[in-house]
Amino acid sequence: MLDLEVVPERSLGHEQWEFALGMPLAQAISILQKHCRIIKNVQVLYSEQMPLSHDLILNLTQDGIKLLFDACNQRLKVIEVYDLSKVKLKYCGVHFNTQAIAPTIEQIDQSFGATHPGVYNAAEQLFHLNFRGLSFSFQLDSWNEAPKYEPNFAHGLASLQIPHGATVKRMYIYTGNNLQDTKAPVMPLACFLGNVYAECVDVLKNGAGPLGLRLRILTAGCGPGVMADAKVRAVERNIYFGDSCQDVLSALGSPHKVFYKSEDKMKIHSPSPHKQVPSKCNDYFFNYFTLGVDILFDSTTHLVKKFVLHTNFPGHYNFNIYHRCDFKIPLVIKKEAADAQWEDCILTTYSKWDQIQELLGHPMEKPVVLHRSSSANNTNPFGSTFCFGLQRMIFEVMQNNHIASVTLYGAPRPSSRVRAEASAH
């Protein structure tokens, strides 16, 4: 049985790890994988058709804990303990819930002190006791008690008093004063772990197509050994097609992984694949997992030739390998009206394929079906995705109409004048 420390408005933690509000999904999963012998039977719950409409949930069924992640930014928003009989809980080092100590209203009052009166929810038959960043829901002993706690009984005064002996059914840790209105906080300093994260990624374009990326990067910078100076810093970096490896390394730092392409599965779709001379060395990717970006370099020139932006939607084969890249792709669309005005539009990580087609038009060619698997004999439980090419961009579309990734192809390195123009915009 897990023995966990409750920190209101911050975390639920163990001696060796903690689930902190604002923590990225990938870090929480990493903790669960590292301690898989202790924390077992974990479920990943999400909406397959509408993944942005419902929180993404990690359900620790053996321990009675749910971790609720914001559907958009994929950071930890709420920690729910829904079965207190499966876990030990303590506050400031003192237990208030164990096999020997029942989490009654008297015990909660003793451990956490006074707060506002409890609120009765008739629909759930539960009393809610709220502290800042922490809520307890109490179960009534019997259905017969329910009517006298209705707000209209005795002018509502009875509902201010939680019945003696009532025990906690659920506990919630969140940010702020209201569980219903809570949002996932910014990522805490303890979660950076020496990595950099992308707050947003803007695609730099001109009339011909993509030129590169502008990344707003967050880092927890501090002097060597000086934790007092630690704070989140934001910096902007521009990467262009035609940039060298050294340009990219100086702007973004070392990649998490370098991946050499062993084969080009899209080669068959090029004009004359049989005429292409096999290369003696392979193109290679810089994989920046916490940025949600891959950068492909030409094996001969060692210059950037492709960017891949990952959306990290659940239900995709690569889910949880990359953090979500929150990108924006600016478009200038010509209206069909008589005056033929131009309109500015933006494609984002959350745009659906049918919305993109309305703006860019329908592709002339049929999609390329992409089937990923770890080996030739393995099946992909999530099914195939479809790749459509439009305006030097390839959109990988999932079966629920969401975008799994966007691949950007570019022309050679632009002149200094074009680069200055892109930076100005």
Tab-separated table of C-alpha atoms in Angstrom:
chain	number	residue	atom	x	y	z
A	1	MET	CA	0.000	0.000	0.000
A	2	LEU	CA	1.383	3.399	-1.019
A	3	ASP	CA	2.158	5.867	1.797
A	4	LEU	CA	1.743	9.374	0.313
A	5	GLU	CA	2.164	12.973	1.485
A	6	VAL	CA	-0.606	15.441	0.590
A	7	VAL	CA	0.494	19.007	-0.212
A	8	PRO	CA	-2.581	21.189	-0.950
A	9	GLU	CA	-2.436	23.092	-4.253
A	10	ARG	CA	0.834	21.361	-5.140
A	11	SER	CA	1.303	17.593	-5.088
A	12	LEU	CA	0.735	14.044	-3.913
A	13	GLY	CA	4.127	12.521	-3.207
A	14	HIS	CA	6.165	9.545	-2.090
A	15	GLU	CA	9.685	9.516	-0.611
A	16	GLN	CA	11.117	8.700	-4.056
A	17	TRP	CA	8.737	10.594	-6.371
A	18	GLU	CA	5.777	12.958	-6.508
A	19	PHE	CA	2.937	13.846	-8.835
A	20	ALA	CA	3.038	17.655	-8.962
A	21	LEU	CA	0.318	19.860	-10.424
A	22	GLY	CA	1.555	21.274	-13.741
A	23	MET	CA	3.700	18.196	-14.392
A	24	PRO	CA	3.793	17.132	-18.074
A	25	LEU	CA	2.007	13.901	-18.935
A	26	ALA	CA	5.225	12.248	-20.129
A	27	GLN	CA	6.908	12.747	-16.735
A	28	ALA	CA	3.993	11.202	-14.850
A	29	ILE	CA	4.072	8.186	-17.164
A	30	SER	CA	7.845	7.956	-16.700
A	31	ILE	CA	7.344	7.733	-12.905
A	32	LEU	CA	4.751	4.990	-13.357
A	33	GLN	CA	7.047	3.038	-15.689
A	34	LYS	CA	10.016	3.358	-13.333
A	35	HIS	CA	7.977	2.061	-10.379
A	36	CYS	CA	5.907	-0.496	-12.301
A	37	ARG	CA	6.595	-3.218	-9.715
A	38	ILE	CA	4.863	-1.130	-7.036
A	39	ILE	CA	2.264	0.800	-9.063
A	40	LYS	CA	0.414	-1.725	-11.212
A	41	ASN	CA	-2.691	-1.891	-13.393
A	42	VAL	CA	-2.635	1.661	-14.746
A	43	GLN	CA	-5.298	2.676	-17.292
A	44	VAL	CA	-5.043	5.514	-19.835
A	45	LEU	CA	-8.519	6.999	-20.369
A	46	TYR	CA	-9.324	9.442	-23.185
A	47	SER	CA	-11.987	10.267	-25.740
A	48	GLU	CA	-11.093	8.607	-29.037
A	49	GLN	CA	-13.346	10.790	-31.193
A	50	MET	CA	-13.143	14.058	-29.213
A	51	PRO	CA	-9.763	14.054	-27.439
A	52	LEU	CA	-9.882	17.819	-26.738
A	53	SER	CA	-13.311	17.723	-25.068
A	54	HIS	CA	-12.393	15.533	-22.093
A	55	ASP	CA	-9.454	15.386	-19.704
A	56	LEU	CA	-6.813	12.748	-20.329
A	57	ILE	CA	-6.760	10.473	-17.262
A	58	LEU	CA	-4.196	8.094	-15.798
A	59	ASN	CA	-6.170	5.763	-13.525
A	60	LEU	CA	-4.090	3.924	-10.906
A	61	THR	CA	-6.721	1.245	-10.284
A	62	GLN	CA	-4.725	-0.673	-7.651
A	63	ASP	CA	-4.173	2.504	-5.584
A	64	GLY	CA	-7.509	4.306	-6.086
A	65	ILE	CA	-5.900	7.415	-7.657
A	66	LYS	CA	-6.745	9.338	-10.825
A	67	LEU	CA	-4.429	11.882	-12.427
A	68	LEU	CA	-6.404	14.290	-14.631
A	69	PHE	CA	-4.427	16.086	-17.356
A	70	ASP	CA	-5.651	19.093	-19.325
A	71	ALA	CA	-6.689	17.919	-22.788
A	72	CYS	CA	-4.888	20.804	-24.540
A	73	ASN	CA	-1.619	21.526	-22.712
A	74	GLN	CA	-1.317	17.948	-21.312
A	75	ARG	CA	-0.198	19.125	-17.852
A	76	LEU	CA	-1.509	17.701	-14.573
A	77	LYS	CA	-4.642	19.606	-13.523
A	78	VAL	CA	-6.306	17.583	-10.742
A	79	ILE	CA	-5.207	14.712	-8.487
A	80	GLU	CA	-8.174	12.632	-7.293
A	81	VAL	CA	-8.041	9.920	-4.641
A	82	TYR	CA	-11.315	8.059	-5.179
A	83	ASP	CA	-10.730	5.026	-2.909
A	84	LEU	CA	-9.041	5.940	0.359
A	85	SER	CA	-9.037	2.312	1.545
A	86	LYS	CA	-6.267	1.500	-0.974
A	87	VAL	CA	-3.738	4.118	0.119
A	88	LYS	CA	-2.195	5.720	3.230
A	89	LEU	CA	-2.300	9.522	3.363
A	90	LYS	CA	-0.512	12.036	5.569
A	91	TYR	CA	-0.316	15.822	5.888
A	92	CYS	CA	2.791	17.533	7.303
A	93	GLY	CA	4.150	14.088	8.157
A	94	VAL	CA	1.102	13.077	10.263
A	95	HIS	CA	-1.234	10.366	8.955
A	96	PHE	CA	-4.937	11.115	8.617
A	97	ASN	CA	-5.850	8.022	6.589
A	98	THR	CA	-4.488	4.530	7.228
A	99	GLN	CA	-5.939	1.085	7.926
A	100	ALA	CA	-5.988	2.063	11.624
A	101	ILE	CA	-7.075	5.711	11.200
A	102	ALA	CA	-10.416	6.361	9.480
A	103	PRO	CA	-10.682	9.645	7.548
A	104	THR	CA	-13.712	10.945	9.446
A	105	ILE	CA	-14.803	14.584	9.586
A	106	GLU	CA	-13.305	14.791	13.093
A	107	GLN	CA	-9.962	13.440	11.844
A	108	ILE	CA	-9.903	15.862	8.887
A	109	ASP	CA	-10.752	18.765	11.212
A	110	GLN	CA	-7.931	17.753	13.536
A	111	SER	CA	-5.376	17.359	10.742
A	112	PHE	CA	-6.235	20.360	8.535
A	113	GLY	CA	-7.903	22.824	10.905
A	114	ALA	CA	-10.976	25.000	10.456
A	115	THR	CA	-12.425	25.993	7.110
A	116	HIS	CA	-15.710	27.246	5.636
A	117	PRO	CA	-18.885	25.205	6.298
A	118	GLY	CA	-19.507	22.104	4.199
A	119	VAL	CA	-21.693	22.258	1.095
A	120	TYR	CA	-24.250	19.506	0.467
A	121	ASN	CA	-24.782	18.199	-3.061
A	122	ALA	CA	-28.175	16.497	-3.229
A	123	ALA	CA	-27.558	14.901	-6.629
A	124	GLU	CA	-24.405	13.100	-5.414
A	125	GLN	CA	-25.576	12.595	-1.798
A	126	LEU	CA	-22.195	14.032	-0.763
A	127	PHE	CA	-20.908	16.795	1.487
A	128	HIS	CA	-17.994	18.812	0.087
A	129	LEU	CA	-15.505	20.397	2.483
A	130	ASN	CA	-13.194	22.833	0.684
A	131	PHE	CA	-9.770	24.192	1.607
A	132	ARG	CA	-7.595	26.179	-0.787
A	133	GLY	CA	-6.268	23.672	-3.303
A	134	LEU	CA	-7.836	20.718	-1.474
A	135	SER	CA	-11.369	19.289	-1.249
A	136	PHE	CA	-12.908	16.363	0.597
A	137	SER	CA	-16.207	14.687	-0.295
A	138	PHE	CA	-18.002	12.949	2.555
A	139	GLN	CA	-20.435	10.060	2.140
A	140	LEU	CA	-23.609	10.060	4.240
A	141	ASP	CA	-24.111	6.973	6.418
A	142	SER	CA	-27.560	6.239	5.032
A	143	TRP	CA	-30.020	7.507	2.447
A	144	ASN	CA	-32.440	8.290	5.302
A	145	GLU	CA	-30.199	11.119	6.462
A	146	ALA	CA	-30.300	12.908	3.130
A	147	PRO	CA	-33.571	14.922	3.430
A	148	LYS	CA	-32.606	16.846	6.559
A	149	TYR	CA	-29.483	18.167	4.823
A	150	GLU	CA	-31.407	19.652	1.915
A	151	PRO	CA	-30.859	23.450	1.749
A	152	ASN	CA	-34.548	24.257	2.265
A	153	PHE	CA	-34.783	22.306	5.552
A	154	ALA	CA	-34.642	24.533	8.665
A	155	HIS	CA	-33.825	27.546	6.489
A	156	GLY	CA	-30.718	25.820	5.163
A	157	LEU	CA	-28.817	25.893	8.468
A	158	ALA	CA	-28.626	22.099	8.720
A	159	SER	CA	-26.564	21.934	5.537
A	160	LEU	CA	-23.764	23.894	7.232
A	161	GLN	CA	-22.931	21.009	9.576
A	162	ILE	CA	-21.387	17.794	8.266
A	163	PRO	CA	-22.768	14.849	10.287
A	164	HIS	CA	-20.466	13.358	12.933
A	165	GLY	CA	-18.682	10.179	11.871
A	166	ALA	CA	-19.016	10.910	8.160
A	167	THR	CA	-16.033	9.499	6.281
A	168	VAL	CA	-14.194	10.835	3.245
A	169	LYS	CA	-15.216	9.190	-0.015
A	170	ARG	CA	-12.990	11.255	-2.365
A	171	MET	CA	-10.159	13.761	-2.063
A	172	TYR	CA	-9.057	16.286	-4.714
A	173	ILE	CA	-5.833	18.310	-5.012
A	174	TYR	CA	-5.957	21.248	-7.447
A	175	THR	CA	-4.951	24.896	-7.936
A	176	GLY	CA	-7.065	27.758	-6.577
A	177	ASN	CA	-10.292	27.889	-4.579
A	178	ASN	CA	-12.735	26.178	-6.936
A	179	LEU	CA	-12.402	22.619	-8.241
A	180	GLN	CA	-14.841	23.238	-11.109
A	181	ASP	CA	-12.912	26.273	-12.415
A	182	THR	CA	-9.381	25.023	-11.830
A	183	LYS	CA	-6.780	25.032	-14.610
A	184	ALA	CA	-3.458	23.246	-14.930
A	185	PRO	CA	-0.748	25.560	-13.527
A	186	VAL	CA	2.498	26.366	-15.321
A	187	MET	CA	5.135	23.673	-15.122
A	188	PRO	CA	6.948	23.809	-11.761
A	189	LEU	CA	10.720	24.300	-11.682
A	190	ALA	CA	11.248	20.796	-10.317
A	191	CYS	CA	9.847	19.323	-13.545
A	192	PHE	CA	12.367	20.897	-15.955
A	193	LEU	CA	15.129	18.405	-15.084
A	194	GLY	CA	17.645	20.186	-17.316
A	195	ASN	CA	15.397	20.107	-20.392
A	196	VAL	CA	14.002	22.932	-22.508
A	197	TYR	CA	10.310	23.108	-23.438
A	198	ALA	CA	8.494	24.925	-26.223
A	199	GLU	CA	5.800	27.330	-25.068
A	200	CYS	CA	4.787	27.892	-28.705
A	201	VAL	CA	6.199	27.326	-32.194
A	202	ASP	CA	5.419	29.717	-35.066
A	203	VAL	CA	5.991	28.570	-38.634
A	204	LEU	CA	7.740	31.317	-40.630
A	205	LYS	CA	6.328	31.556	-44.167
A	206	ASN	CA	6.373	33.681	-47.293
A	207	GLY	CA	4.260	33.440	-50.435
A	208	ALA	CA	6.176	30.397	-51.687
A	209	GLY	CA	5.875	28.303	-48.538
A	210	PRO	CA	7.520	27.578	-45.176
A	211	LEU	CA	10.874	29.194	-44.377
A	212	GLY	CA	11.526	27.839	-40.879
A	213	LEU	CA	10.434	27.912	-37.246
A	214	ARG	CA	10.379	30.505	-34.477
A	215	LEU	CA	10.412	28.720	-31.120
A	216	ARG	CA	9.629	30.360	-27.795
A	217	ILE	CA	11.581	28.163	-25.409
A	218	LEU	CA	11.241	27.848	-21.629
A	219	THR	CA	14.195	26.817	-19.508
A	220	ALA	CA	14.884	26.734	-15.781
A	221	GLY	CA	18.179	28.581	-15.850
A	222	CYS	CA	20.419	28.819	-12.796
A	223	GLY	CA	24.066	29.300	-12.024
A	224	PRO	CA	26.246	26.259	-11.283
A	225	GLY	CA	25.123	24.915	-7.940
A	226	VAL	CA	23.079	28.011	-7.104
A	227	MET	CA	19.468	26.901	-6.709
A	228	ALA	CA	18.428	30.259	-5.249
A	229	ASP	CA	18.839	31.792	-8.704
A	230	ALA	CA	16.626	29.170	-10.378
A	231	LYS	CA	13.705	30.614	-12.301
A	232	VAL	CA	11.950	30.018	-15.585
A	233	ARG	CA	13.392	31.968	-18.492
A	234	ALA	CA	11.858	32.405	-21.931
A	235	VAL	CA	14.009	32.818	-25.049
A	236	GLU	CA	13.199	32.958	-28.760
A	237	ARG	CA	15.107	30.995	-31.352
A	238	ASN	CA	14.713	30.941	-35.152
A	239	ILE	CA	15.658	27.891	-37.228
A	240	TYR	CA	15.562	27.983	-41.041
A	241	PHE	CA	15.739	25.516	-43.884
A	242	GLY	CA	19.360	25.383	-44.978
A	243	ASP	CA	20.718	25.984	-41.465
A	244	SER	CA	23.713	23.844	-40.535
A	245	CYS	CA	23.968	21.349	-37.674
A	246	GLN	CA	26.056	23.890	-35.795
A	247	ASP	CA	23.363	26.567	-36.246
A	248	VAL	CA	20.727	24.254	-34.775
A	249	LEU	CA	22.916	23.044	-31.913
A	250	SER	CA	23.812	26.602	-30.892
A	251	ALA	CA	20.130	27.651	-30.986
A	252	LEU	CA	18.418	24.631	-29.371
A	253	GLY	CA	21.187	22.676	-27.666
A	254	SER	CA	21.881	18.977	-28.052
A	255	PRO	CA	18.995	16.784	-29.245
A	256	HIS	CA	17.651	14.004	-27.054
A	257	LYS	CA	18.439	11.537	-29.809
A	258	VAL	CA	20.001	11.399	-33.278
A	259	PHE	CA	18.179	8.998	-35.600
A	260	TYR	CA	19.692	7.864	-38.895
A	261	LYS	CA	17.188	6.918	-41.603
A	262	SER	CA	17.776	3.342	-42.688
A	263	GLU	CA	15.265	3.551	-45.546
A	264	ASP	CA	12.998	6.120	-47.153
A	265	LYS	CA	9.486	4.643	-47.218
A	266	MET	CA	8.168	7.655	-49.156
A	267	LYS	CA	10.774	7.247	-51.922
A	268	ILE	CA	8.362	5.207	-54.065
A	269	HIS	CA	6.133	8.299	-54.381
A	270	SER	CA	8.906	10.417	-55.936
A	271	PRO	CA	8.860	10.970	-59.766
A	272	SER	CA	11.527	8.383	-60.725
A	273	PRO	CA	12.478	6.300	-57.693
A	274	HIS	CA	14.336	3.688	-59.754
A	275	LYS	CA	16.690	6.350	-61.158
A	276	GLN	CA	17.772	7.656	-57.761
A	277	VAL	CA	21.325	6.689	-56.911
A	278	PRO	CA	21.549	5.047	-53.465
A	279	SER	CA	23.340	7.285	-51.009
A	280	LYS	CA	26.438	5.987	-49.245
A	281	CYS	CA	25.303	7.658	-46.018
A	282	ASN	CA	21.854	8.286	-44.590
A	283	ASP	CA	19.981	11.463	-43.785
A	284	TYR	CA	19.565	11.909	-40.051
A	285	PHE	CA	17.081	13.454	-37.619
A	286	PHE	CA	17.682	15.515	-34.517
A	287	ASN	CA	14.860	14.429	-32.182
A	288	TYR	CA	13.864	17.111	-29.644
A	289	PHE	CA	11.245	15.194	-27.653
A	290	THR	CA	10.402	17.942	-25.130
A	291	LEU	CA	9.953	20.465	-27.965
A	292	GLY	CA	7.776	18.081	-29.992
A	293	VAL	CA	9.989	18.705	-33.036
A	294	ASP	CA	12.171	16.604	-35.348
A	295	ILE	CA	14.711	18.237	-37.687
A	296	LEU	CA	16.005	16.306	-40.715
A	297	PHE	CA	19.484	17.008	-42.086
A	298	ASP	CA	20.812	16.128	-45.508
A	299	SER	CA	23.517	13.471	-45.240
A	300	THR	CA	25.769	15.218	-47.774
A	301	THR	CA	25.429	18.928	-46.991
A	302	HIS	CA	24.418	18.566	-43.302
A	303	LEU	CA	21.838	21.331	-43.773
A	304	VAL	CA	18.213	21.351	-42.570
A	305	LYS	CA	15.838	19.970	-45.200
A	306	LYS	CA	12.700	19.100	-43.207
A	307	PHE	CA	10.845	19.884	-39.949
A	308	VAL	CA	8.316	17.549	-38.305
A	309	LEU	CA	5.888	18.977	-35.691
A	310	HIS	CA	4.142	16.449	-33.424
A	311	THR	CA	0.729	16.968	-31.792
A	312	ASN	CA	0.939	13.974	-29.395
A	313	PHE	CA	-2.749	13.035	-29.550
A	314	PRO	CA	-3.723	9.871	-27.640
A	315	GLY	CA	-4.638	7.073	-30.011
A	316	HIS	CA	-1.599	7.656	-32.238
A	317	TYR	CA	1.253	5.162	-32.531
A	318	ASN	CA	3.848	7.729	-31.336
A	319	PHE	CA	1.775	8.942	-28.368
A	320	ASN	CA	3.907	9.945	-25.359
A	321	ILE	CA	7.205	9.841	-27.269
A	322	TYR	CA	7.008	13.598	-27.923
A	323	HIS	CA	5.580	16.453	-25.901
A	324	ARG	CA	2.822	18.318	-27.737
A	325	CYS	CA	4.145	20.988	-30.103
A	326	ASP	CA	1.790	23.972	-29.842
A	327	PHE	CA	2.349	25.308	-33.353
A	328	LYS	CA	0.766	28.058	-35.453
A	329	ILE	CA	0.933	28.122	-39.256
A	330	PRO	CA	-0.098	31.493	-40.785
A	331	LEU	CA	-2.044	31.421	-44.061
A	332	VAL	CA	-3.173	34.135	-46.453
A	333	ILE	CA	-6.377	32.972	-48.150
A	334	LYS	CA	-7.981	34.666	-51.143
A	335	LYS	CA	-11.733	35.130	-50.651
A	336	GLU	CA	-14.102	34.000	-53.379
A	337	ALA	CA	-16.054	37.258	-53.223
A	338	ALA	CA	-16.137	39.674	-56.178
A	339	ASP	CA	-13.691	42.108	-54.580
A	340	ALA	CA	-11.240	39.176	-54.107
A	341	GLN	CA	-9.850	40.324	-50.760
A	342	TRP	CA	-7.169	38.385	-48.893
A	343	GLU	CA	-7.814	37.031	-45.419
A	344	ASP	CA	-5.307	36.014	-42.739
A	345	CYS	CA	-5.912	32.607	-41.133
A	346	ILE	CA	-3.936	30.448	-38.720
A	347	LEU	CA	-3.706	26.661	-38.537
A	348	THR	CA	-2.909	25.272	-35.089
A	349	THR	CA	-2.189	22.010	-33.321
A	350	TYR	CA	-5.918	21.725	-32.648
A	351	SER	CA	-7.196	22.348	-36.204
A	352	LYS	CA	-9.059	19.427	-37.774
A	353	TRP	CA	-8.402	18.142	-41.276
A	354	ASP	CA	-11.772	19.245	-42.683
A	355	GLN	CA	-11.088	22.800	-41.426
A	356	ILE	CA	-7.656	22.750	-43.085
A	357	GLN	CA	-9.143	21.581	-46.396
A	358	GLU	CA	-11.645	24.444	-46.327
A	359	LEU	CA	-8.725	26.895	-46.143
A	360	LEU	CA	-6.131	25.235	-48.376
A	361	GLY	CA	-8.382	23.342	-50.758
A	362	HIS	CA	-8.649	19.612	-51.346
A	363	PRO	CA	-5.483	17.716	-52.336
A	364	MET	CA	-5.293	16.732	-55.993
A	365	GLU	CA	-3.852	13.302	-55.232
A	366	LYS	CA	-5.075	10.482	-53.025
A	367	PRO	CA	-3.460	10.226	-49.569
A	368	VAL	CA	-0.519	8.019	-48.758
A	369	VAL	CA	-1.541	5.401	-46.187
A	370	LEU	CA	1.012	5.221	-43.366
A	371	HIS	CA	1.048	2.090	-41.225
A	372	ARG	CA	3.498	2.127	-38.337
A	373	SER	CA	4.583	-0.946	-36.402
A	374	SER	CA	7.590	-1.884	-34.297
A	375	SER	CA	8.403	-4.820	-36.585
A	376	ALA	CA	7.066	-6.479	-39.714
A	377	ASN	CA	5.001	-9.024	-37.789
A	378	ASN	CA	3.492	-6.649	-35.243
A	379	THR	CA	0.083	-5.019	-35.636
A	380	ASN	CA	-0.630	-1.392	-34.803
A	381	PRO	CA	-3.677	-1.288	-32.489
A	382	PHE	CA	-4.438	2.320	-33.479
A	383	GLY	CA	-4.759	1.672	-37.208
A	384	SER	CA	-3.323	3.551	-40.166
A	385	THR	CA	-2.989	7.287	-40.685
A	386	PHE	CA	-3.283	9.215	-43.956
A	387	CYS	CA	-0.745	11.691	-45.348
A	388	PHE	CA	-1.911	14.594	-47.530
A	389	GLY	CA	0.450	17.024	-49.245
A	390	LEU	CA	-0.453	20.721	-49.621
A	391	GLN	CA	1.784	23.757	-50.190
A	392	ARG	CA	5.103	22.120	-49.192
A	393	MET	CA	3.439	20.666	-46.083
A	394	ILE	CA	2.419	17.078	-45.367
A	395	PHE	CA	-0.432	16.605	-42.906
A	396	GLU	CA	-0.632	13.228	-41.174
A	397	VAL	CA	-4.335	12.750	-40.397
A	398	MET	CA	-5.711	10.350	-37.789
A	399	GLN	CA	-8.979	8.476	-38.205
A	400	ASN	CA	-10.742	10.911	-35.838
A	401	ASN	CA	-9.929	13.817	-38.226
A	402	HIS	CA	-7.233	15.316	-35.953
A	403	ILE	CA	-3.689	16.033	-37.123
A	404	ALA	CA	-0.986	13.687	-35.806
A	405	SER	CA	1.964	15.573	-37.310
A	406	VAL	CA	2.857	18.236	-39.860
A	407	THR	CA	5.976	17.866	-42.003
A	408	LEU	CA	7.392	21.063	-43.521
A	409	TYR	CA	9.570	21.011	-46.640
A	410	GLY	CA	11.547	24.042	-47.663
A	411	ALA	CA	13.500	25.654	-50.448
A	412	PRO	CA	17.234	26.353	-49.978
A	413	ARG	CA	18.333	28.854	-47.355
A	414	PRO	CA	16.699	32.235	-48.064
A	415	SER	CA	18.674	35.412	-48.609
A	416	SER	CA	19.427	37.705	-45.678
A	417	ARG	CA	16.687	40.079	-46.880
A	418	VAL	CA	14.040	37.323	-46.762
A	419	ARG	CA	15.257	36.173	-43.353
A	420	ALA	CA	14.997	39.727	-42.029
A	421	GLU	CA	11.498	40.001	-43.507
A	422	ALA	CA	10.404	36.723	-41.845
A	423	SER	CA	11.830	37.845	-38.482
A	424	ALA	CA	9.927	41.130	-38.757
A	425	HIS	CA	6.645	39.235	-39.139
